[in-house]
PDB file of C-alpha atoms in Angstrom:
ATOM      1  CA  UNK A   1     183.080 193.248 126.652  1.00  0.00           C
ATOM      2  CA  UNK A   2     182.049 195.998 128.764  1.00  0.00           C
ATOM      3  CA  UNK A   3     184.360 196.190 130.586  1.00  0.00           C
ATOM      4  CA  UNK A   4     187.620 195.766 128.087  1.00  0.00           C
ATOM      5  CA  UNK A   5     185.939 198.825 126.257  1.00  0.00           C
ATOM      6  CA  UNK A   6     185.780 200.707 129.535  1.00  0.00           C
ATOM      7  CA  UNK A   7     189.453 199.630 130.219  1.00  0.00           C
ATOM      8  CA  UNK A   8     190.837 200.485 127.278  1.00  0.00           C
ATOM      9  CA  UNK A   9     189.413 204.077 127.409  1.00  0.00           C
ATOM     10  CA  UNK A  10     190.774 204.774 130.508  1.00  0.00           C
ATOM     11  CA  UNK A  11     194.415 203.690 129.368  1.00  0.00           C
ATOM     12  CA  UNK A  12     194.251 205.808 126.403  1.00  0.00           C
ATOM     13  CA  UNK A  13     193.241 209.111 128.107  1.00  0.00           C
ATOM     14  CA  UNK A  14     196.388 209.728 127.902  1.00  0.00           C
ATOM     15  CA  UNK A  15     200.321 208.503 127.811  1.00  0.00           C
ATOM     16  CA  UNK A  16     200.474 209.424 130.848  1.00  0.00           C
ATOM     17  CA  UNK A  17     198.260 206.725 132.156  1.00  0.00           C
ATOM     18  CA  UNK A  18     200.366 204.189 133.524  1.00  0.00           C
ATOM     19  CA  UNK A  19     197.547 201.865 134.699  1.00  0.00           C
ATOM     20  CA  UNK A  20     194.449 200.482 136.236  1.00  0.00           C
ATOM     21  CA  UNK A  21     193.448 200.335 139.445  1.00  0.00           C
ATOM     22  CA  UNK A  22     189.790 199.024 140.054  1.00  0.00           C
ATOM     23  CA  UNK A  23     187.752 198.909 143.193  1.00  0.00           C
ATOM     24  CA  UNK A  24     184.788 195.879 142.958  1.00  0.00           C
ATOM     25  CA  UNK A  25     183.330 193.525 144.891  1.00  0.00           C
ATOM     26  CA  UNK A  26     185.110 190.100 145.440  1.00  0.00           C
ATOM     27  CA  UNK A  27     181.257 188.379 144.567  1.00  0.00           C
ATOM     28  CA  UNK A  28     181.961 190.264 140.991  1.00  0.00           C
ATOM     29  CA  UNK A  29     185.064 188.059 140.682  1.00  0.00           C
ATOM     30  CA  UNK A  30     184.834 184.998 138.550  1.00  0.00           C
ATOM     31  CA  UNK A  31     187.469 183.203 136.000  1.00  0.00           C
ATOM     32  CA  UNK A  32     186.173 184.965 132.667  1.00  0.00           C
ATOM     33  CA  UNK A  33     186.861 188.231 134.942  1.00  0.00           C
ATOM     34  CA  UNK A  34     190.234 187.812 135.828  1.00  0.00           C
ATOM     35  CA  UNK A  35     190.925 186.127 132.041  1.00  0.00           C
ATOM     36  CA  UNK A  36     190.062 189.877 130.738  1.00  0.00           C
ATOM     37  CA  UNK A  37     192.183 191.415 133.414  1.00  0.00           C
ATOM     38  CA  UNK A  38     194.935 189.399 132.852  1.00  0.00           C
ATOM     39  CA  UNK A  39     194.967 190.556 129.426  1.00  0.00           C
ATOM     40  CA  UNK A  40     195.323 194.218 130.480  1.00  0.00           C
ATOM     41  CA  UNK A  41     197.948 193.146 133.437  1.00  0.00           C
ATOM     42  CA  UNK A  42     200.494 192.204 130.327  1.00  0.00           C
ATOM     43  CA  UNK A  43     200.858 195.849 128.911  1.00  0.00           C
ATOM     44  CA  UNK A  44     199.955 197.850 132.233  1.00  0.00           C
ATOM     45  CA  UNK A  45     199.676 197.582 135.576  1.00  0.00           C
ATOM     46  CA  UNK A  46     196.488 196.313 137.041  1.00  0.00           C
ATOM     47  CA  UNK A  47     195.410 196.280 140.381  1.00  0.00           C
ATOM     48  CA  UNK A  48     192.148 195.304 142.388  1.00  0.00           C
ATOM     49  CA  UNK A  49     190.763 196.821 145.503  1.00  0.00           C
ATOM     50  CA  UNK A  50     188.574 194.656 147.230  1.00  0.00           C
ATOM     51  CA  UNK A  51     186.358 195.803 150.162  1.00  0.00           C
ATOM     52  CA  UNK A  52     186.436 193.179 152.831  1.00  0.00           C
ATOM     53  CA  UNK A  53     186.027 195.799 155.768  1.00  0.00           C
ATOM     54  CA  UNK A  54     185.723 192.802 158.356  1.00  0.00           C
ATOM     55  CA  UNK A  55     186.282 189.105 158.718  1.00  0.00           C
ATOM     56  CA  UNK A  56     183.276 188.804 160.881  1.00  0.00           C
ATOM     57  CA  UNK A  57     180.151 187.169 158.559  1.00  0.00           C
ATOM     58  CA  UNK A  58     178.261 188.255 161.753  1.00  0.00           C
ATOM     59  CA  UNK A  59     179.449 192.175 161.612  1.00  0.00           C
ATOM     60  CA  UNK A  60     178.824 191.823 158.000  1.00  0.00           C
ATOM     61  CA  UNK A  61     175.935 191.092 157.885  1.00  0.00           C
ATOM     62  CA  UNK A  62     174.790 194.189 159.964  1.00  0.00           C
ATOM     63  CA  UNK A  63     176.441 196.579 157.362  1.00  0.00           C
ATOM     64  CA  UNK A  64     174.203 194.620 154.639  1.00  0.00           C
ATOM     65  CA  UNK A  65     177.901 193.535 153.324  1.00  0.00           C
ATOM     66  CA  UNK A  66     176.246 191.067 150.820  1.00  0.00           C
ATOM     67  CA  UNK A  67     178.960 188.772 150.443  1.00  0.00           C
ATOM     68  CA  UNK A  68     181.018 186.378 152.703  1.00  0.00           C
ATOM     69  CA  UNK A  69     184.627 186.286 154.032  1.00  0.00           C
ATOM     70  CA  UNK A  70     184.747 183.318 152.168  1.00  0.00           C
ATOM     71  CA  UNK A  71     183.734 185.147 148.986  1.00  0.00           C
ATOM     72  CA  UNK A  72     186.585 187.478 149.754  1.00  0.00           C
ATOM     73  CA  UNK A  73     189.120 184.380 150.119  1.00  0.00           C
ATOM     74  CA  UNK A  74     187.847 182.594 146.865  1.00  0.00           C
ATOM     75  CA  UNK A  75     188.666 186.242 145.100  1.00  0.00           C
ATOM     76  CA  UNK A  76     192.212 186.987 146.332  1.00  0.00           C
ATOM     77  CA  UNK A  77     192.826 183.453 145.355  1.00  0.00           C
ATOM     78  CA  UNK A  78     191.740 183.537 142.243  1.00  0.00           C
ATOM     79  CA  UNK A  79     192.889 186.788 141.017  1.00  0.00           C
ATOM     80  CA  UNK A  80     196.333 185.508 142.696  1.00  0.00           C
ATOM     81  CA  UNK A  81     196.116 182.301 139.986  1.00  0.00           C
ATOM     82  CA  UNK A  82     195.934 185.136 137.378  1.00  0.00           C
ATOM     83  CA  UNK A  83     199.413 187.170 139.006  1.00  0.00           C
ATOM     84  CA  UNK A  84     196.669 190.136 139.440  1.00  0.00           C
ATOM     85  CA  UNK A  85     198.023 192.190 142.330  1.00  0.00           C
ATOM     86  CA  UNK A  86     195.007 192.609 145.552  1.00  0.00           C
ATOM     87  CA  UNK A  87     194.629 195.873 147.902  1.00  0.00           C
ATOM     88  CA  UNK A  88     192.255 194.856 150.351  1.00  0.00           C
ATOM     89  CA  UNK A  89     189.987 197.461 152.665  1.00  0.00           C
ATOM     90  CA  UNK A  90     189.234 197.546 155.999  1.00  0.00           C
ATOM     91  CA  UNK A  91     187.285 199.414 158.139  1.00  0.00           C
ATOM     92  CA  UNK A  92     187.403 199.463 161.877  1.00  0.00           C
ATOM     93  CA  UNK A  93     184.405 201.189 164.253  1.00  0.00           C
ATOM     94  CA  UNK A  94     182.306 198.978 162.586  1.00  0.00           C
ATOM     95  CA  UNK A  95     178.700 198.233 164.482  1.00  0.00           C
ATOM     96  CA  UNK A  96     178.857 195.427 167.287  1.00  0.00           C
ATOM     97  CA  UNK A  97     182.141 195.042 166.100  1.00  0.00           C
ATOM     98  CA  UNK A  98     185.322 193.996 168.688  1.00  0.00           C
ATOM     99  CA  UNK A  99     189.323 194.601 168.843  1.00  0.00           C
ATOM    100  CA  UNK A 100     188.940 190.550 168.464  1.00  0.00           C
ATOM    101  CA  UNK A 101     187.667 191.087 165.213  1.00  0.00           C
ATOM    102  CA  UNK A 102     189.995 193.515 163.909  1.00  0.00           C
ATOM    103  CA  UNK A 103     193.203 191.277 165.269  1.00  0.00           C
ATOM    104  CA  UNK A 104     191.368 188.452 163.026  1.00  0.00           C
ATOM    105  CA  UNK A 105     190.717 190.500 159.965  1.00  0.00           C
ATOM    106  CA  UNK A 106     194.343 191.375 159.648  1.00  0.00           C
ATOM    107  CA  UNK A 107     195.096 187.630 160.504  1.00  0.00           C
ATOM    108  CA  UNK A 108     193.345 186.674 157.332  1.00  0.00           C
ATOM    109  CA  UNK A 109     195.179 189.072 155.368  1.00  0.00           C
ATOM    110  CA  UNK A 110     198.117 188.285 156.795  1.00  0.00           C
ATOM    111  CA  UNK A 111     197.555 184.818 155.829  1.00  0.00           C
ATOM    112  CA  UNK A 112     196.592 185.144 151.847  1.00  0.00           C
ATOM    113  CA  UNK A 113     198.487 186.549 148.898  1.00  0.00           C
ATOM    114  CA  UNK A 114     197.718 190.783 149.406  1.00  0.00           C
ATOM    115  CA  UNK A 115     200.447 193.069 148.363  1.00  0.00           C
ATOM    116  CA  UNK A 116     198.334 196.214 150.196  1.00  0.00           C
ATOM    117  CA  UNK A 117     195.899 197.960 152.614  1.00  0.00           C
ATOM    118  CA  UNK A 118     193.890 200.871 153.099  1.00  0.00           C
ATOM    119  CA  UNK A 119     192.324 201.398 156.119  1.00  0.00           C
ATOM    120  CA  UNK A 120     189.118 203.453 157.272  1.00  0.00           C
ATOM    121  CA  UNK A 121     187.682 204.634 160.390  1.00  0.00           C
ATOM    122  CA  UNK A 122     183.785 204.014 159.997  1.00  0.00           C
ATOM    123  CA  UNK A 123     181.892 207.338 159.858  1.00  0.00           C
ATOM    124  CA  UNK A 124     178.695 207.959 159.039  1.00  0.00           C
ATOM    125  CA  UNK A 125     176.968 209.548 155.422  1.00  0.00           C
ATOM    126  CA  UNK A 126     173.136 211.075 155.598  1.00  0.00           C
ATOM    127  CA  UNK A 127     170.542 208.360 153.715  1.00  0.00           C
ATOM    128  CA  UNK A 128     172.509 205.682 155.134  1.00  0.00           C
ATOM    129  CA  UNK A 129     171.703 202.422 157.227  1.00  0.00           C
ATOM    130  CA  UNK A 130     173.856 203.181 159.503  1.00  0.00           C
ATOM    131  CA  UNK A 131     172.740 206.955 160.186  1.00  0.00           C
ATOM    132  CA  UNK A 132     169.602 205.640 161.064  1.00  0.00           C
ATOM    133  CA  UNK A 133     171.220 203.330 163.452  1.00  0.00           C
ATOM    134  CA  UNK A 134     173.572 206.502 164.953  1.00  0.00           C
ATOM    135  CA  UNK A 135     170.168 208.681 165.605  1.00  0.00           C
ATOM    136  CA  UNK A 136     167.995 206.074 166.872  1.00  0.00           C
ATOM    137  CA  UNK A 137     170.963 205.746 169.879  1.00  0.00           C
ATOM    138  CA  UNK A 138     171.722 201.455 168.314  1.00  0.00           C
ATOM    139  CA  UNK A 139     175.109 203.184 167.039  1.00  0.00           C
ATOM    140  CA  UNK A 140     177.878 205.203 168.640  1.00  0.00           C
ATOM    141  CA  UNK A 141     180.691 206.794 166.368  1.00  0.00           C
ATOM    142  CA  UNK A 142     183.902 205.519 167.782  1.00  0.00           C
ATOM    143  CA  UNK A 143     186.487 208.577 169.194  1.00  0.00           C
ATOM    144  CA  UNK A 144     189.619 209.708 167.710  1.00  0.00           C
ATOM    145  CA  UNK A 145     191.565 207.747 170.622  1.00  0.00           C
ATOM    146  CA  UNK A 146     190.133 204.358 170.122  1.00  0.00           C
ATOM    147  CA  UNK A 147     190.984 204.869 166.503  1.00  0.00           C
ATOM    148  CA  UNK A 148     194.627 205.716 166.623  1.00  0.00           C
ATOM    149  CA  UNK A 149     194.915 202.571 169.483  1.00  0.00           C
ATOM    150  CA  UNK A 150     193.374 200.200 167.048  1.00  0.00           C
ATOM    151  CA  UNK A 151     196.009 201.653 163.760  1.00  0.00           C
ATOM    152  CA  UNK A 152     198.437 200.673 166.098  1.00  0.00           C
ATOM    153  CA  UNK A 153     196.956 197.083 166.596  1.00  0.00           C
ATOM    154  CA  UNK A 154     196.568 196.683 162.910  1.00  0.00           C
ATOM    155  CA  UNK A 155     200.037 198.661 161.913  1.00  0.00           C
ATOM    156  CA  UNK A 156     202.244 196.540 164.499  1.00  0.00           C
ATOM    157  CA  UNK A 157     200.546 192.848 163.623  1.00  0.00           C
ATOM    158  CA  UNK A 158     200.329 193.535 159.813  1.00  0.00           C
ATOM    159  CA  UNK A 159     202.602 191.445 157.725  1.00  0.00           C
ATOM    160  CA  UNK A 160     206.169 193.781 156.934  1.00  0.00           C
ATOM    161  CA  UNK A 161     205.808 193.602 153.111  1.00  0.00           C
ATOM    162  CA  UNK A 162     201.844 194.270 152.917  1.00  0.00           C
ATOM    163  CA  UNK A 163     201.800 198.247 151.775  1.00  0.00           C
ATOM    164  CA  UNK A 164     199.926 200.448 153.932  1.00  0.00           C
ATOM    165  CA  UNK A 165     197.999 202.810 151.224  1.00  0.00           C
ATOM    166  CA  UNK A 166     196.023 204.890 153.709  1.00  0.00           C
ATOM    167  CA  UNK A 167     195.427 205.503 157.296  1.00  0.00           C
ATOM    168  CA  UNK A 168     192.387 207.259 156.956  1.00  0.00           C
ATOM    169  CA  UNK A 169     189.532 207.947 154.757  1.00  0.00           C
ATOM    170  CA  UNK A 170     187.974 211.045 153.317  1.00  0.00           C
ATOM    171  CA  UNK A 171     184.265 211.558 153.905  1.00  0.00           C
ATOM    172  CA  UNK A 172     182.147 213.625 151.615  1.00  0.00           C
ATOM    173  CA  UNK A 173     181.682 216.864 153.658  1.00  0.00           C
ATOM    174  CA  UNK A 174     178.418 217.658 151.903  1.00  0.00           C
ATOM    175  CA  UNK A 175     177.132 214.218 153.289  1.00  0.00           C
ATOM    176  CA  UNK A 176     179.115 213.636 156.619  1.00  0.00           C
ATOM    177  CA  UNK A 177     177.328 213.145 159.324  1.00  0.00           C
ATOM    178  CA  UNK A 178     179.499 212.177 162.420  1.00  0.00           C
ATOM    179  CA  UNK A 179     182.269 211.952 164.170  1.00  0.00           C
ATOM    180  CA  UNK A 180     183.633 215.383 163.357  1.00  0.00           C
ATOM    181  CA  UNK A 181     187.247 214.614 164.057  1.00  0.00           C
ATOM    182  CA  UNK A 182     187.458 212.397 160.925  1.00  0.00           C
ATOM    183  CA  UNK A 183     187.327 215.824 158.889  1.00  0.00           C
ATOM    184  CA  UNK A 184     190.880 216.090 160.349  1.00  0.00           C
ATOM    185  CA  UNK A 185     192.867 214.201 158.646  1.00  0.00           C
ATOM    186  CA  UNK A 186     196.271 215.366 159.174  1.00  0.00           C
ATOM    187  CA  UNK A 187     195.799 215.240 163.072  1.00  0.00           C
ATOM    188  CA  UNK A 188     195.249 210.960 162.319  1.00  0.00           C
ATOM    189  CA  UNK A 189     198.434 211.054 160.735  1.00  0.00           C
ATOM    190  CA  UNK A 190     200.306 212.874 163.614  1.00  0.00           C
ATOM    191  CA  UNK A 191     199.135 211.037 165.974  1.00  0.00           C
ATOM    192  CA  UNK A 192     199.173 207.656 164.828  1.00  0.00           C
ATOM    193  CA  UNK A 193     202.709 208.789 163.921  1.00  0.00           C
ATOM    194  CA  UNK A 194     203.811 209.911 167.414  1.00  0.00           C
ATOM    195  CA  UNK A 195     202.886 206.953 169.241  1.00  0.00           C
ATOM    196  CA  UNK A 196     204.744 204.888 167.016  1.00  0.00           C
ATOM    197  CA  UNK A 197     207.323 206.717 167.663  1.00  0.00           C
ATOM    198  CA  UNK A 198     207.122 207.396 171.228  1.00  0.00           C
ATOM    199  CA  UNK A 199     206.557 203.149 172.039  1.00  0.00           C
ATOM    200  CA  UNK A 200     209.679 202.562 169.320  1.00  0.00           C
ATOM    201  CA  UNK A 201     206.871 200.361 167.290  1.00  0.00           C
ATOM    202  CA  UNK A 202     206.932 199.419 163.543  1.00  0.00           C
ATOM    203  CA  UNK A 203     204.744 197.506 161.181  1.00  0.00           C
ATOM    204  CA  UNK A 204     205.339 193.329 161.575  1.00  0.00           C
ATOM    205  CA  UNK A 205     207.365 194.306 165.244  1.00  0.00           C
ATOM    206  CA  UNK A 206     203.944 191.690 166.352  1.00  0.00           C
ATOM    207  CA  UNK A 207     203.538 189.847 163.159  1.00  0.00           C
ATOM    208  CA  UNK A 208     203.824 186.153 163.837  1.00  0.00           C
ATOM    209  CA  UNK A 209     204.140 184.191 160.318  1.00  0.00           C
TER     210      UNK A 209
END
């Protein structure tokens, strides 16, 4: 009930609302969840982000994640049962985690019923877990150059008709810690954009159904 009352604020703001979009976590997923949602999905649009960030249970459980991949399966499916379109995040520089990872992350997605993506280059926010890992020396920030070679991993193996909602993230200034080149968006974009261009790649050109 909480949340139909919060829903139904937020569509009438205004007419210009056209619908909702709602970032959770796929452990807050259950049937009487997607029954109210499905409600709101016949007279708007609704769509759910869901934060997988990795398909390792391992890397996971480094980043205190909370939840399993499996978790993250059992939600997609479920909110798939109720015709609730998915975005899915993911995250790459995670800690301990591997390009064999990644490859598998976008496997999975590949492999269940998401319509898009938005994808984030880890950085690091003061308070956090992982800032205590980056100044005790356990962590290293990856560089701008491993980041745009892993986009092009993910771009290039990532299903044709998944839509690609971001490239990059935008970290809080007042609480960014590291690596400064993240604060440069538009220089992601570019480059991420040139090799494409220059190695005549697209996304799916590795994509194997």
């Amino acid at each position: 009930e909480t949340l139909r009352k919060k829903y139904n604020e937020a569509l009438n703001v205004s007419s210009k609302v056209v619908g909702l979009q709602i970032a959770t976590r796929p452990d807050c997923i259950n049937k009487e969840i997607c029954e109210c949602l499905s409600e709101f999905n016949k007279k708007t649009s609704v769509v759910v982000e869901l934060g997988l960030q990795t398909a390792s249970d391992r890397v996971g459980k480094i980043i205190n994640r909370q939840y399993s991949t499996e978790d993250f399966v059992r939600a997609v499916k479920l909110l798939n049962l109720y015709n609730i379109e998915v975005v899915v995040h993911v995250m790459v520089g995670l800690p301990t985690d591997t390009e064999e990872n990644l490859i598998r992350t976008i496997d999975l997605i590949n492999s269940l019923p998401i319509k898009g993506v938005k994808i984030h280059s880890t950085y690091i926010i003061r308070g956090t877990g992982l800032e205590k890992m980056y100044l005790t020396g356990n962590y290293t920030p990856i560089t701008k150059e491993f980041y745009l070679h892993s986009l092009e991993k993910v771009i290039t193996r990532l299903r044709p008709d998944i839509v690609i909602h971001r490239l990059s993230g935008d970290p809080p200034k007042s609480e960014f810690v590291a690596p400064l080149w993240m604060l440069n968006k538009k220089t992601i974009i570019n480059g991420i954009d040139k090799i494409l261009k220059e190695k005549n790649l697209y996304q799916g050109i590795y994509y194997k159904k």
